[in-house]
Coordinates of N, CA, C and O in Angstrom, one line a residue:
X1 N 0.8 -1.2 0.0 CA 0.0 0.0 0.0 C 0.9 1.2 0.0 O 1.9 1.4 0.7
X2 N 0.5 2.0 -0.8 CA 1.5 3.7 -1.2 C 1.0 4.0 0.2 O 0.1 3.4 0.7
X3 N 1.9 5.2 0.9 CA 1.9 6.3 2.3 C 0.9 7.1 1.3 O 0.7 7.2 0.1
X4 N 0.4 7.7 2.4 CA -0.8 8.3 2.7 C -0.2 9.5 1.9 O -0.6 9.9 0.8
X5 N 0.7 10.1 2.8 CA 1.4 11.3 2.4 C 2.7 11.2 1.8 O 3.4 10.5 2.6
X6 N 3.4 11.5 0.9 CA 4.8 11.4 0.0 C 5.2 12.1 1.3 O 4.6 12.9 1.9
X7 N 6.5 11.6 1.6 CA 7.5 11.4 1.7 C 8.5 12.9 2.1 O 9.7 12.6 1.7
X8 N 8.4 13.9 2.5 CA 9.3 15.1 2.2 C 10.5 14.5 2.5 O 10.7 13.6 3.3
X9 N 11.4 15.3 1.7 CA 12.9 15.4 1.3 C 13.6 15.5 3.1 O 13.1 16.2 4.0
X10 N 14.2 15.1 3.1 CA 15.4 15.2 4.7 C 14.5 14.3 5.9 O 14.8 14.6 7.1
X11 N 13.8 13.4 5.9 CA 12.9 12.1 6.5 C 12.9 10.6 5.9 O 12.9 10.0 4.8
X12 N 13.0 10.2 7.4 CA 12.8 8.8 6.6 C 12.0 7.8 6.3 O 11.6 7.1 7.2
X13 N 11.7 7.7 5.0 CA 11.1 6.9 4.5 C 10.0 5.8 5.3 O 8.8 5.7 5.2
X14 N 11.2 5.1 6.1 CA 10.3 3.8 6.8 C 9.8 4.7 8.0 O 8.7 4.3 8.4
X15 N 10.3 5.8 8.7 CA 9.6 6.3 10.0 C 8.3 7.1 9.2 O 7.3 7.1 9.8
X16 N 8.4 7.5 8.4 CA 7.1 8.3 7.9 C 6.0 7.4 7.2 O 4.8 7.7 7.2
X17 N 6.6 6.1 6.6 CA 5.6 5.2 6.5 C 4.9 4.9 7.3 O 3.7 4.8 7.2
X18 N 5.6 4.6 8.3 CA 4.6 3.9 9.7 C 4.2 5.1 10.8 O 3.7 5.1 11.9
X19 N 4.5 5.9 10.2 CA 3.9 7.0 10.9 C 2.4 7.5 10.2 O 1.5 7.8 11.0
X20 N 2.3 7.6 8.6 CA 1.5 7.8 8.2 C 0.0 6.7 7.6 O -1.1 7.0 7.2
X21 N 0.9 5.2 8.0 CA 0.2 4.1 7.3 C -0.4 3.2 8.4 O 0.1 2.1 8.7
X22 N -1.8 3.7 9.2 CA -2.3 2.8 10.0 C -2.0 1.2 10.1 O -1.6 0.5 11.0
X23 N -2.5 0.9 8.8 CA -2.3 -0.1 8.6 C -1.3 -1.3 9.0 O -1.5 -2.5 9.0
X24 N 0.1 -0.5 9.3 CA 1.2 -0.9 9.1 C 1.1 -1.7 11.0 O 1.1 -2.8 11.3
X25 N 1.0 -0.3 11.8 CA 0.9 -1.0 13.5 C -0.7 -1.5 13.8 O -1.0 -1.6 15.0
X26 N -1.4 -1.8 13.0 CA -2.6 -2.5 13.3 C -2.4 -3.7 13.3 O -2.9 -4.4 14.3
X27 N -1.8 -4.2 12.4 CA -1.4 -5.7 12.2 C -0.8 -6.3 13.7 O -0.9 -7.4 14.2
X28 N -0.2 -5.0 14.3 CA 0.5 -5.6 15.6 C -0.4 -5.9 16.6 O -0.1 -6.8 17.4
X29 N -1.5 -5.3 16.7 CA -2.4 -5.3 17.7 C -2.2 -5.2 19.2 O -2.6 -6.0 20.2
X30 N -1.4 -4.1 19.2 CA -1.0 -3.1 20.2 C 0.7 -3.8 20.7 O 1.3 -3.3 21.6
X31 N 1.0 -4.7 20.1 CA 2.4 -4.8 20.3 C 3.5 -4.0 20.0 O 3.1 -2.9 19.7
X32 N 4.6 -4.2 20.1 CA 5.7 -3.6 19.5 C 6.4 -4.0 18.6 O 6.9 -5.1 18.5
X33 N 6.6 -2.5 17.6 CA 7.2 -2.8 16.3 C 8.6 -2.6 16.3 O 9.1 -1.6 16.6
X34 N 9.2 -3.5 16.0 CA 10.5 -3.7 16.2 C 11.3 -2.6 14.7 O 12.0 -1.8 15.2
X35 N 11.2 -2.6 13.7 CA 11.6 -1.6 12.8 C 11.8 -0.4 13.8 O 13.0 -0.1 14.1
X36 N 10.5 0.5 14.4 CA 10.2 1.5 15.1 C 11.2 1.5 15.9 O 12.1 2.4 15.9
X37 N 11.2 0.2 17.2 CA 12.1 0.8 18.0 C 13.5 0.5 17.7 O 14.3 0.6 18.6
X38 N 14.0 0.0 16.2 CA 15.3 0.2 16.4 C 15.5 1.4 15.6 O 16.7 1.7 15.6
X39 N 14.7 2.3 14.9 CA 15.0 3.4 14.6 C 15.0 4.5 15.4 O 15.4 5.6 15.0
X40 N 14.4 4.3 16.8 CA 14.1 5.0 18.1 C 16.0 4.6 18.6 O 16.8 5.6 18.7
X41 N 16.3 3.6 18.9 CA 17.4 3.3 19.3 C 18.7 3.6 18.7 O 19.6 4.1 19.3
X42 N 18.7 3.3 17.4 CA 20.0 3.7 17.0 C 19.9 4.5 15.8 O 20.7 4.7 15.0
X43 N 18.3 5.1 15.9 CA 18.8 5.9 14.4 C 18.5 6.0 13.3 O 19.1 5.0 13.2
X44 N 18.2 6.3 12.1 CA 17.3 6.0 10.8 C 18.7 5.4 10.0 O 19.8 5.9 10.3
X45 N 18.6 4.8 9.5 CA 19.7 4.6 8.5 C 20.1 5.6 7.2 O 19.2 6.3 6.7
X46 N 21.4 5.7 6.8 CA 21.6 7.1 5.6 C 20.4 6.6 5.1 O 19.3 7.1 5.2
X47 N 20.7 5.3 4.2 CA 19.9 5.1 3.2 C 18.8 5.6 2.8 O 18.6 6.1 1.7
X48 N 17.7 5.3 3.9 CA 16.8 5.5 4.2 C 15.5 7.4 4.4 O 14.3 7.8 4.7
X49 N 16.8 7.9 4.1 CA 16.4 9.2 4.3 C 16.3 9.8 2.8 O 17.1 10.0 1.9
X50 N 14.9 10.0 2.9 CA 14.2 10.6 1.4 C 15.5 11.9 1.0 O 15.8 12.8 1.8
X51 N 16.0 12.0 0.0 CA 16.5 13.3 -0.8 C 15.8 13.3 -1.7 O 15.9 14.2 -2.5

């Protein structure tokens, strides 16, 4: 499923997906998303960051 909202330039990609894509932490059913907290933990990756 495309994000809700594109993406702005200097963000990253997978945090604004699952920031903008219910869908994505519903599936967890109030657990924890491990993507999330290791971008909470150590960081977004370069890659990962829309230019």
């Amino acid at each position: 499923m495309a994000p809700r909202k594109p993406c702005p330039k200097g963000y990253c990609r997978q945090c604004w997906n699952h920031a903008y894509d219910s869908a994505i932490h519903r599936r967890l059913k109030g657990g924890d998303c491990l993507p999330c907290l290791d971008h909470m933990d150590r960081g977004c990756p370069p890659d990962q960051i829309q230019k």
